Coordinates of C-alpha atoms and ligand atoms in Angstrom, one line a residue:
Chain J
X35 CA 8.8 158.4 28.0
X36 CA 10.5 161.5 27.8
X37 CA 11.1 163.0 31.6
X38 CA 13.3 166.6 29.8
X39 CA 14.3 167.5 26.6
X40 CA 16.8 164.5 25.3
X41 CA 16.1 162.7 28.4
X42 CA 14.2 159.4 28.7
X43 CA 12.7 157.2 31.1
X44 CA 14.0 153.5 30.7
X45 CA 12.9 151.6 33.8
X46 CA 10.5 149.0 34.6
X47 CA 7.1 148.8 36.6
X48 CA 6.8 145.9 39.0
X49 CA 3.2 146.5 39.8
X50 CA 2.6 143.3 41.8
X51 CA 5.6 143.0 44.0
X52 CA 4.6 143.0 47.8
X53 CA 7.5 143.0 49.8
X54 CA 11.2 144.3 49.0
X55 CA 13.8 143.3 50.0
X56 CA 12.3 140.8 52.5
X57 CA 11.4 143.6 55.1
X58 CA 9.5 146.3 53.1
X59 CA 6.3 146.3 52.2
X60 CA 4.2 148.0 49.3
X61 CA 0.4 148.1 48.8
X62 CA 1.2 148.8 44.7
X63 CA 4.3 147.4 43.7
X64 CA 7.5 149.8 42.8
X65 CA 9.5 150.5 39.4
X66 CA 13.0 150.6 39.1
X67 CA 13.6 153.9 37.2
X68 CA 16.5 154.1 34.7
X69 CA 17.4 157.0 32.1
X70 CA 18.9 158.0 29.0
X71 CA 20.6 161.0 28.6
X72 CA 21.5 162.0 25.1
X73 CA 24.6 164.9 24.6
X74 CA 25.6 165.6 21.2
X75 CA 28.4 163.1 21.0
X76 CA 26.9 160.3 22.7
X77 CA 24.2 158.9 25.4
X78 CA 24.8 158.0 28.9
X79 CA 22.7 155.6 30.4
X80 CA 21.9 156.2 34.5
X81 CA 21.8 153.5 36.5
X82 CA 19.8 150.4 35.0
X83 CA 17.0 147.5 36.4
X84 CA 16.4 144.5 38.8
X85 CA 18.1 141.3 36.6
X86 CA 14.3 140.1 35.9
X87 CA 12.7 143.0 34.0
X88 CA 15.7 143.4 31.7
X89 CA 13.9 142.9 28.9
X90 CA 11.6 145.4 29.4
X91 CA 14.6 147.9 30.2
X92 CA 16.3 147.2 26.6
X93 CA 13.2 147.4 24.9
X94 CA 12.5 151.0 26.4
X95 CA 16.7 151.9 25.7
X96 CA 16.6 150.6 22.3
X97 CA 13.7 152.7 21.2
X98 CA 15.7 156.1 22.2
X99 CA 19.4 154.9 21.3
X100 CA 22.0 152.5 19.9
X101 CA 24.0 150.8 21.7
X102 CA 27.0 152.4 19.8
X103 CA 25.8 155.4 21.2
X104 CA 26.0 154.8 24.2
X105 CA 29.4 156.2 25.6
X106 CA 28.8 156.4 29.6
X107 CA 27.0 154.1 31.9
X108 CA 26.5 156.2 35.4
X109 CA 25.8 154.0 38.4
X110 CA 24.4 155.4 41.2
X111 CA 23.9 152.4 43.6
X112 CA 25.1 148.7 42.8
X113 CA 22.2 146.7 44.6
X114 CA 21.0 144.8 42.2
X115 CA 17.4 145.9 42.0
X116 CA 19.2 148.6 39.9
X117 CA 22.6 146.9 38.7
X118 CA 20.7 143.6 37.6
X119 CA 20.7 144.4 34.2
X120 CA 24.4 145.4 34.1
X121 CA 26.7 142.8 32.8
X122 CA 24.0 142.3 29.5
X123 CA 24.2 146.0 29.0
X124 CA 28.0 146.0 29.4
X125 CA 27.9 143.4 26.7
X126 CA 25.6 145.3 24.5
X127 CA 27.4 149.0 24.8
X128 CA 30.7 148.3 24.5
X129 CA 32.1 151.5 24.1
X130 CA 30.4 152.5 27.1
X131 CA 32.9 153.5 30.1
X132 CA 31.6 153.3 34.1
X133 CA 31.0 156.5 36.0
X134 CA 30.7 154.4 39.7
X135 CA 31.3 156.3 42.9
X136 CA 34.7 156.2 44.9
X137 CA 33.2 153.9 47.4
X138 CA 31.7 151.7 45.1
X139 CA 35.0 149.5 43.3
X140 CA 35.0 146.5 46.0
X141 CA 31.3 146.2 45.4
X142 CA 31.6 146.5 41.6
X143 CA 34.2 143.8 41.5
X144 CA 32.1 141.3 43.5
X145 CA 28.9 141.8 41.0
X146 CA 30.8 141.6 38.1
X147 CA 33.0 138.6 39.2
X148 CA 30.1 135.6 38.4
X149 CA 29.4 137.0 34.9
X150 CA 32.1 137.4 31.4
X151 CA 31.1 141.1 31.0
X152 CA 34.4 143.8 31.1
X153 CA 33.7 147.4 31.3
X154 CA 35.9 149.0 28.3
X155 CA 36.7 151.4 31.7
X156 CA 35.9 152.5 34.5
X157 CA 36.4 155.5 36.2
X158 CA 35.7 156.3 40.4
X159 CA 33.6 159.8 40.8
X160 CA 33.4 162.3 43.5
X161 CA 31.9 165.5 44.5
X162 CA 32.4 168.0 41.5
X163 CA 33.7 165.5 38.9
X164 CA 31.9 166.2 36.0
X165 CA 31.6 163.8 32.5
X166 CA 30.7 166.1 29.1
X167 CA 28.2 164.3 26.7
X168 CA 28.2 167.4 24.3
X169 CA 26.5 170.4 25.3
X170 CA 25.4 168.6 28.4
X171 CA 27.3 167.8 31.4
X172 CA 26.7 165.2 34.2
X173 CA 28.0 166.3 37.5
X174 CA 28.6 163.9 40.5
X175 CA 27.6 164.4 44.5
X176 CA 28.5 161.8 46.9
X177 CA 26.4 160.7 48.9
X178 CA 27.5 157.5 50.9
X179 CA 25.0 156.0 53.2
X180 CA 22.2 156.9 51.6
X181 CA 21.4 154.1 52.1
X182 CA 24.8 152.1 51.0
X183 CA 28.4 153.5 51.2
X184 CA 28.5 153.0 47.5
X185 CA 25.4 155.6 47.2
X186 CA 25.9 158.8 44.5
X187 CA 23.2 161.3 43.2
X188 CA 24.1 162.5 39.1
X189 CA 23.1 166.1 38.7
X190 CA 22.1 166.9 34.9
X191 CA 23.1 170.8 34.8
X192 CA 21.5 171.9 31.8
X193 CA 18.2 170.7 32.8
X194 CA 18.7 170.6 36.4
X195 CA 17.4 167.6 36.6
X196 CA 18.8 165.0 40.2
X197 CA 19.2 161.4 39.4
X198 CA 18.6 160.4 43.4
X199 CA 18.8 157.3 43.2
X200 CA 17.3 155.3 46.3
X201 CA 17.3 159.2 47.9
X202 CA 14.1 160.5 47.7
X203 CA 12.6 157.0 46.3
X204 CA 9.5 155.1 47.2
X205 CA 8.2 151.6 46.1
X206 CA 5.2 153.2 44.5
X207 CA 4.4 151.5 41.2
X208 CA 2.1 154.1 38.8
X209 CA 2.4 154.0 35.0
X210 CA 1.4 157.9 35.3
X211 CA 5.0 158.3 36.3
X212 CA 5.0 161.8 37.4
X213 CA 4.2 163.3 40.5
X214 CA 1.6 165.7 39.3
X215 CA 0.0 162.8 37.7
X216 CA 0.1 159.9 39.8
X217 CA -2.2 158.7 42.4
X218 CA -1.4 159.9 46.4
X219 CA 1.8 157.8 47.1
X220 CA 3.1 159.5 50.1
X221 CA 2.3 157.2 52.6
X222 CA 4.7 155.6 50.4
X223 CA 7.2 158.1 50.7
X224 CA 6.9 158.3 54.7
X225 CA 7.1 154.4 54.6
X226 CA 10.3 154.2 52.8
X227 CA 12.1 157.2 54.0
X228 CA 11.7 155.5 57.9
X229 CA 12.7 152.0 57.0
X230 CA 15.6 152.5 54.2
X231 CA 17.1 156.3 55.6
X232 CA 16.3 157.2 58.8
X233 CA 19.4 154.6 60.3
X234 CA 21.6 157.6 58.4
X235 CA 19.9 160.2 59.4
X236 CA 23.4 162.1 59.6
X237 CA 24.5 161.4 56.0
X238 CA 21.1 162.2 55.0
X239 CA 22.1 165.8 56.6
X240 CA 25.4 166.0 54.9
X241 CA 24.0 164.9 51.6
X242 CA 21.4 168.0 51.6
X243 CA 24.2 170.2 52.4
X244 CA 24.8 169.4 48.4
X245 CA 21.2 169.3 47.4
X246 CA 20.0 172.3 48.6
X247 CA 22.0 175.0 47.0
X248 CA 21.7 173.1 43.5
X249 CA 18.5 174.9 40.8
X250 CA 16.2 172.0 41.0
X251 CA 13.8 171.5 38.1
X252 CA 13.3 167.8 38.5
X253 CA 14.2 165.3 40.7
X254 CA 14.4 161.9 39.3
X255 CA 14.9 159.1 41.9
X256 CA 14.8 154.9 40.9
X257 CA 11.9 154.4 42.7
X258 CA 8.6 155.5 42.3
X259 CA 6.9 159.1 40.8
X260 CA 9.5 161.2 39.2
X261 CA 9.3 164.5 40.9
X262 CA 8.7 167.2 38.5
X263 CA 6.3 169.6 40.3
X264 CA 7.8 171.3 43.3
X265 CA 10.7 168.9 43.6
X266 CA 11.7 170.9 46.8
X267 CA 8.9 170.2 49.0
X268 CA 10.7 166.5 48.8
X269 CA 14.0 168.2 49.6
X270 CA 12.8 170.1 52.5
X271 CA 11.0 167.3 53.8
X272 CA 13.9 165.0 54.0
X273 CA 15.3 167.7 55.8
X274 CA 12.4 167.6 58.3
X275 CA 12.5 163.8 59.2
X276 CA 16.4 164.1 59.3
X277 CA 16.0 166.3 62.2
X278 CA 15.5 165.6 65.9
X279 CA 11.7 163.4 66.0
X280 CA 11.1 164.6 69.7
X281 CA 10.8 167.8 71.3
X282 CA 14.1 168.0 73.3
X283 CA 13.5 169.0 76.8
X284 CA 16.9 167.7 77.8
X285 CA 18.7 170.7 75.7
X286 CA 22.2 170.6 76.9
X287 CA 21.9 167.4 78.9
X288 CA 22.9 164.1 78.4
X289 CA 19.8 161.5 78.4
X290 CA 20.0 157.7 80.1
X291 CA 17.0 155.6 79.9
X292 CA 16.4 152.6 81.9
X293 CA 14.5 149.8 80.6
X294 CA 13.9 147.1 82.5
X295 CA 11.3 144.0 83.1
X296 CA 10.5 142.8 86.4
X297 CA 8.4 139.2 87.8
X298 CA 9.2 139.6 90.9
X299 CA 10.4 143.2 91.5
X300 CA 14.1 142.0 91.8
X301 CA 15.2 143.4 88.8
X302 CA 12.9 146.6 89.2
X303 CA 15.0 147.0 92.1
X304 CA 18.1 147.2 90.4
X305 CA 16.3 149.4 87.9
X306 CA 15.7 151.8 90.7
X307 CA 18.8 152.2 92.4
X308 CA 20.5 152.2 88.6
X309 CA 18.5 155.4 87.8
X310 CA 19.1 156.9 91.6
X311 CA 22.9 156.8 90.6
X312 CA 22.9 158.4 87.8
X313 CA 20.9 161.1 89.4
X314 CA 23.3 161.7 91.5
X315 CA 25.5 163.4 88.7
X316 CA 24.4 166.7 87.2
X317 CA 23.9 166.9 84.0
X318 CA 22.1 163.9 83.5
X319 CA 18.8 163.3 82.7
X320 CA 17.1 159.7 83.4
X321 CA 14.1 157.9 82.7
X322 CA 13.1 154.8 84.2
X323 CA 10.9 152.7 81.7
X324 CA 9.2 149.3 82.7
X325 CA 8.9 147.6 79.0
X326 CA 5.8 145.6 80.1
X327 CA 3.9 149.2 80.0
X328 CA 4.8 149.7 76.5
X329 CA 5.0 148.7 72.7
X330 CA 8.4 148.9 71.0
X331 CA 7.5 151.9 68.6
X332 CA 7.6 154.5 70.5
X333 CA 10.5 153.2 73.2
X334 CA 12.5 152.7 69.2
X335 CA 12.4 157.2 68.9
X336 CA 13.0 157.7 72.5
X337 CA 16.3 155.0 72.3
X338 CA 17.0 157.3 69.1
X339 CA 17.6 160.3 70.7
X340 CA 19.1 159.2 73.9
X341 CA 22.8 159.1 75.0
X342 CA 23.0 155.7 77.2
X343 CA 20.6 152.9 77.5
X344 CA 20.8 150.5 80.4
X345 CA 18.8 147.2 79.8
X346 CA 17.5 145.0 82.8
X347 CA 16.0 141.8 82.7
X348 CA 15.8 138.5 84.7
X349 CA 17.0 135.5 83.0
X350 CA 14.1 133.3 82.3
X351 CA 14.8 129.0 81.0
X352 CA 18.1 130.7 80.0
X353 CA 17.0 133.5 78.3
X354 CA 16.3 137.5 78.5
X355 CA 12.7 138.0 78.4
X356 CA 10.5 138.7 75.2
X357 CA 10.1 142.8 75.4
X358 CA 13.5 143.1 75.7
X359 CA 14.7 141.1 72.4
X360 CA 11.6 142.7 70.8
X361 CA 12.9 146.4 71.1
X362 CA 16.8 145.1 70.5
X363 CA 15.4 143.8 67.5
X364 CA 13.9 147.1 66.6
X365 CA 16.8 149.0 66.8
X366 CA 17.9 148.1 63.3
X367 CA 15.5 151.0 62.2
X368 CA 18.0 153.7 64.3
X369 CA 21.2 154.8 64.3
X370 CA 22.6 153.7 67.5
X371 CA 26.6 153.2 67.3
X372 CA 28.4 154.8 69.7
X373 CA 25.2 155.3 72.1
X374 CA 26.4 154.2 75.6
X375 CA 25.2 150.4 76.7
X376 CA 24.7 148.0 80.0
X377 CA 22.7 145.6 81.0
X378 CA 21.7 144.0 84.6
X379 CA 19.3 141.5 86.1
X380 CA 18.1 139.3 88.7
X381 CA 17.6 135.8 88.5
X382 CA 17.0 132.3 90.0
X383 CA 19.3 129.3 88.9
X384 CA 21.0 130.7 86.3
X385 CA 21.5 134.1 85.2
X386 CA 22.5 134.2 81.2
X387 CA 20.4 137.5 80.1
X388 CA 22.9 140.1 81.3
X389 CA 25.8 138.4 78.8
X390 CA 22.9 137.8 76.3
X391 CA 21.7 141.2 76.2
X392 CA 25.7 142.6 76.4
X393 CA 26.2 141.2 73.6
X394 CA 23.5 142.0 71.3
X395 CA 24.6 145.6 72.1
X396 CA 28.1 145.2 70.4
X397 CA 26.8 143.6 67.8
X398 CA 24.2 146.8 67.3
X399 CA 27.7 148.7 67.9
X400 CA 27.1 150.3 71.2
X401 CA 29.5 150.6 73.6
X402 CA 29.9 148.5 76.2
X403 CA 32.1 149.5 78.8
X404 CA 31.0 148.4 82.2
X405 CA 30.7 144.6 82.9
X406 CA 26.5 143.9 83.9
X407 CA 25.4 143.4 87.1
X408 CA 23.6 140.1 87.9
X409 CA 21.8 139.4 91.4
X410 CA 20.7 136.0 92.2
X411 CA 16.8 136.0 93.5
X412 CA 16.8 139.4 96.1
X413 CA 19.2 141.7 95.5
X414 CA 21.2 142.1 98.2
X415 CA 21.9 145.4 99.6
X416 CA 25.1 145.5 98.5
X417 CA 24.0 144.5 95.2
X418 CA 21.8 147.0 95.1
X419 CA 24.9 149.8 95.8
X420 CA 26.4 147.7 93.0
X421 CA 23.6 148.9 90.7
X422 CA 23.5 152.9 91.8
X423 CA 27.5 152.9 91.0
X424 CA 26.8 151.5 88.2
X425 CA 24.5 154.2 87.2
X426 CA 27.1 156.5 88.1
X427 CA 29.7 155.3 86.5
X428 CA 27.8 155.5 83.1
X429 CA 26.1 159.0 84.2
X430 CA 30.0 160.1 84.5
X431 CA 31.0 158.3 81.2
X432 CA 28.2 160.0 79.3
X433 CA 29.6 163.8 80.7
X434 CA 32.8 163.0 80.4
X435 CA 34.5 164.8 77.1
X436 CA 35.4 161.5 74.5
X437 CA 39.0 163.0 74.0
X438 CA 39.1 162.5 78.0
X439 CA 37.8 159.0 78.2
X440 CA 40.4 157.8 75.0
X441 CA 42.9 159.4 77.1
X442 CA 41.9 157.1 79.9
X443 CA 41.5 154.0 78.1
Chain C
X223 CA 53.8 151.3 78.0
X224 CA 55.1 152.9 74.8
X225 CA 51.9 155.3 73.9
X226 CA 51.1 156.6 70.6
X227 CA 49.6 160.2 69.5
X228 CA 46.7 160.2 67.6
X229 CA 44.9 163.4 66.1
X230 CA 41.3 163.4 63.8
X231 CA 41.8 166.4 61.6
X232 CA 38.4 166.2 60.6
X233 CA 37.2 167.2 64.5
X234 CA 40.5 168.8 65.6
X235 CA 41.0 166.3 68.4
X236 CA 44.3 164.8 69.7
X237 CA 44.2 161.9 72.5
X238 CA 46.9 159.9 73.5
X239 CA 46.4 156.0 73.3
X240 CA 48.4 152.9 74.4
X241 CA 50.3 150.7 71.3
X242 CA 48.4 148.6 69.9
X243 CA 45.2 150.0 69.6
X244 CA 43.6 150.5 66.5
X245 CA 42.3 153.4 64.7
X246 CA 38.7 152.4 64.8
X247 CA 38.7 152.0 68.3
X248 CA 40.1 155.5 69.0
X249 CA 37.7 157.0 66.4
X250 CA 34.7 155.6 67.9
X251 CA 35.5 156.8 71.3
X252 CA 36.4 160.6 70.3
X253 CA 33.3 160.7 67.8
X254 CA 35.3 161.0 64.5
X255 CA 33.8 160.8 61.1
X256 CA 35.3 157.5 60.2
X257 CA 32.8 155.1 59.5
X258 CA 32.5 151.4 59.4
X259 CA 30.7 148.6 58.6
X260 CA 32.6 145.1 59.1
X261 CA 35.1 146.1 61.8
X262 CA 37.3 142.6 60.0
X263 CA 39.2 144.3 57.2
X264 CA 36.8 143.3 54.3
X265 CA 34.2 145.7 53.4
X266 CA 36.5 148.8 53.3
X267 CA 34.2 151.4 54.7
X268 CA 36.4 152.4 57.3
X269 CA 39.3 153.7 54.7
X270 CA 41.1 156.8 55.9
X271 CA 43.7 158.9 54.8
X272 CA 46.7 158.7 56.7
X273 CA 48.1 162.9 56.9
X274 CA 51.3 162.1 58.4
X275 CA 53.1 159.6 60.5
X276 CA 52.8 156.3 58.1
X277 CA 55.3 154.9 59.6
X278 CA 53.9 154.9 62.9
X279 CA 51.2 152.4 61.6
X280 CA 51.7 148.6 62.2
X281 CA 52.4 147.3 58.2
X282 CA 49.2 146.4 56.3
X283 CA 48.6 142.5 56.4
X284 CA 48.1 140.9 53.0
X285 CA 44.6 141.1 53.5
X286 CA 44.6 144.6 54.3
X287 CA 46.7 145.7 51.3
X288 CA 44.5 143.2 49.0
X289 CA 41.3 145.1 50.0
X290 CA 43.3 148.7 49.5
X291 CA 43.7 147.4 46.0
X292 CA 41.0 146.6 45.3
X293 CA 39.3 149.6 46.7
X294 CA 42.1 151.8 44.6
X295 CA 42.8 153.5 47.7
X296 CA 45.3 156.2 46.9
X297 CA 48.8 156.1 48.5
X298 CA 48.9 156.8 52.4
X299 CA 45.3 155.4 52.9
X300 CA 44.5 152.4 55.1
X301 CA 41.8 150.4 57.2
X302 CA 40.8 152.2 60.3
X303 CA 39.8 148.9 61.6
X304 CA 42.9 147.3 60.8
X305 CA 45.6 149.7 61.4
X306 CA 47.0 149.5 64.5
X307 CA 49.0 152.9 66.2
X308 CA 52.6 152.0 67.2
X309 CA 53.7 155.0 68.4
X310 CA 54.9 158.4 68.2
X311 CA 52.6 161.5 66.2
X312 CA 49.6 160.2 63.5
X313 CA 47.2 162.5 61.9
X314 CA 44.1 161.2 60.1
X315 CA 41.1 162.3 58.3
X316 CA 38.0 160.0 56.6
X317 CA 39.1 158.9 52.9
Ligands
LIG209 S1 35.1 148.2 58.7 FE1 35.0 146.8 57.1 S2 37.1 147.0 56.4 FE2 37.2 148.2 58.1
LIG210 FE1 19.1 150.4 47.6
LIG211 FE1 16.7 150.6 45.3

């Protein structure tokens, strides 16, 4: 299927996959989208297909080139949902050399290392490197986290025609191919742009800074319709959900939010006189949250846009209660490293929730600073001054400048 | 405690941190554009380019230097999440 003059669609349709990836679903399936690109003194091949549907792939790549031909292989992205069909086409092309991004050699290494396939040569890419196929030139931006480090879009100049990638992909699976032509896939296109980008929604920022000013005719991503009529909606749209998701009426300020679950009221205790500390110092703006009132959804874009998140639960049979492990499990859809952490909680024979819930935020990569705050049964009174200097404390950290705090570390 | 230097070109800040600590953790705190993934010297993510003051870097281990190979990280490049400050002036960027 021809996508511009001498360029052709190779992928694959997977029309009755479900779920990707274990965690994504899809009503219809998805393709993994591969291309040919033919210059006058030789064909690159960009990017290829998931290991199963190889045969498909060389079918399509044998009915627009020879292997001989073929003198550059371009990968985008080594997940193998588009490097499966690698090593058999390294064995196939073998005067083909690698185009693979500067981030990408550790990975390449590690999927290569199981099979007997040797690239003739590889060479590591960055922004502005270019490869001539004769009278046509492929031209590389990097574009790491979006949504692996390894991640590059190929810009085809002549035709201006972006090979995204996973950027600007869905799992969408249409024959129709084309955007103009296919049925309405962006639900599909919302779907995949909150689960696989939205954790980088700062590389996805920096990544348009090299989209943008480039003459789009087509953009060509490895999932889903090829975007041939106004490609740039898509581009400004990325931009869009890249941006903040709620109003900010804390302009200027730095946010905490308090979560917190309560049988008893012990631990809403704490949770109050955590919040009234922070208060205390300007700057600040706090919200109190009890997660029982709430669904993890919507408490995942508040914790997105907030500076510090203080966590308070009582231990219950050894544990931190549900709602609290069901938004720390949420988080994976967010950027959250660097975001200020604590945790606190009252409890009756044993109180393990406050370590439990510490370290679950290392391991999202918060930071941790101040050790939690634990209060058997009632909190005491002076527990409960524990709890408001604890607010302050991380009201202070989150106005103090970083270059200040490394200082004091 | 002997103290070492450290600057991030890339946001113009300089902060003064005690031996021993490593470049990630500095990074993190001052909100440099050095990234990671691992934080245990084996993805190499977190490769940055050492602008001056090598020598005030603890040695790569073997494991370090394996993973720079294999990464063909240019000369004066090196794990942020490995490389621990000794002392004196160090300027970095991100790789
Ligand atoms: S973060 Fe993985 S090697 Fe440093
Ligand atoms: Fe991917
Ligand atoms: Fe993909």
């Amino acid at each position: 299927m021809a996508v511009a003059d001498g360029v052709h669609w190779i992928g694959a349709l997977d029309p009755t996959l479900r779920t990707f990836d274990i965690v994504l679903r899809t009503a219809n399936g998805t393709s993994y989208n591969a291309y040919a690109v033919r210059g006058s003194h030789g064909v690159a091949v960009v990017d290829t297909v998931k290991e199963s549907f190889s045969g498909e792939f060389f079918r399509r790549l044998e009915a627009v080139a020879d292997y001989d031909e073929i003198t550059a292989i371009v990968l985008n992205h080594l997940e193998p949902d588009h490097s499966g069909a690698l090593p058999e086409l390294l064995r196939r092309a073998p005067r083909a050399h690698v185009y693979l991004s500067v981030k990408a050699p550790l990975m390449f290494k590690a999927l290569l290392k199981p099979t007997d396939a040797v690239p003739k040569g590889f060479t590591l890419v960055n922004t502005g490197d270019r490869v001539d196929l004769g009278g046509r030139h492929l031209r590389f931006l990097h574009t790491p986290f979006l949504h692996w480090p390894d991640t590059q879009c190929t810009y085809l100049e002549e035709e201006g025609l972006l090979f995204s990638c996973d950027v600007f992909g869905c799992h969408f699976c249409d024959a129709r191919l084309f955007n103009d032509r296919v049925g309405d896939f962006r639900f599909s296109f919302e779907y995949y742009y909150a689960h696989i980008m939205r954790p980088f929604r700062e590389h996805v920022a920096k990544a348009l800074d090299l989209i943008e000013p480039l003459d789009l005719a087509t953009i060509a991503p490895a999932h889903g319709p090829i975007l041939r009529h106004a490609p740039r909606d898509y581009v400004r749209r990325y931009r869009e959900l890249s941006g903040r998701r709620l109003i900010n009426e804390a302009a200027g300020e730095r946010t905490l939010l308090v979560f917190y679950l309560s049988a008893y009221g012990s631990t809403r205790r704490m949770a109050e006189a955590v919040a009234a500390g922070a208060e205390e110092v300007p700057g600040v703006r706090v919200s109190l949250y009890d997660l029982e009132g709430g669904e993890a959804a919507p408490f995942v874009d508040l914790v997105e846009e907030a500076d510090g998140l203080a966590f308070g639960s009582p231990t219950i049979n050894g544990d931190a209660a549900k709602p609290v492990w069901d938004l720390l499990s949420s988080l994976s859809a967010v950027n959250v490293q660097r975001k200020l952490g604590a945790a606190f909680g009252s409890y009756g024979w044993s109180g393990e929730a406050v370590d439990l819930i510490e370290h679950r935020l290392r391991g999202l990569k918060f930071r941790v600073p101040f050790e939690g705050l634990r209060a058997k049964l009632t909190p005491t009174e002076a527990e409960l001054s524990g709890c408001r200097e604890l607010g302050q404390r991380l009201a202070r950290h989150l106005v103090t400048p970083d270059a200040l705090l490394a200082e004091a570390a | 405690m002997p103290k070492a230097k450290v600057t991030f070109e890339d946001i113009g800040v300089t902060v003064t941190v005690p031996a021993g600590t490593r470049l990630i953790e500095v990074s993190e705190r001052v909100g440099a554009g050095i990234t990671y993934g691992c934080r245990e010297g084996e993805c190499g993510t977190c490769l940055t380019r050492v602008v001056s003051g090598q020598d005030n870097l603890a040695r790569p281990s073997v494991l370090e230097d394996q993973v720079l190979k294999d990464s063909f990280a240019p000369r004066h490049h090196r794990l942020a999440c490995q490389a621990q400050c000794l002392g004196g002036e160090i300027v970095v960027r991100p790789a």
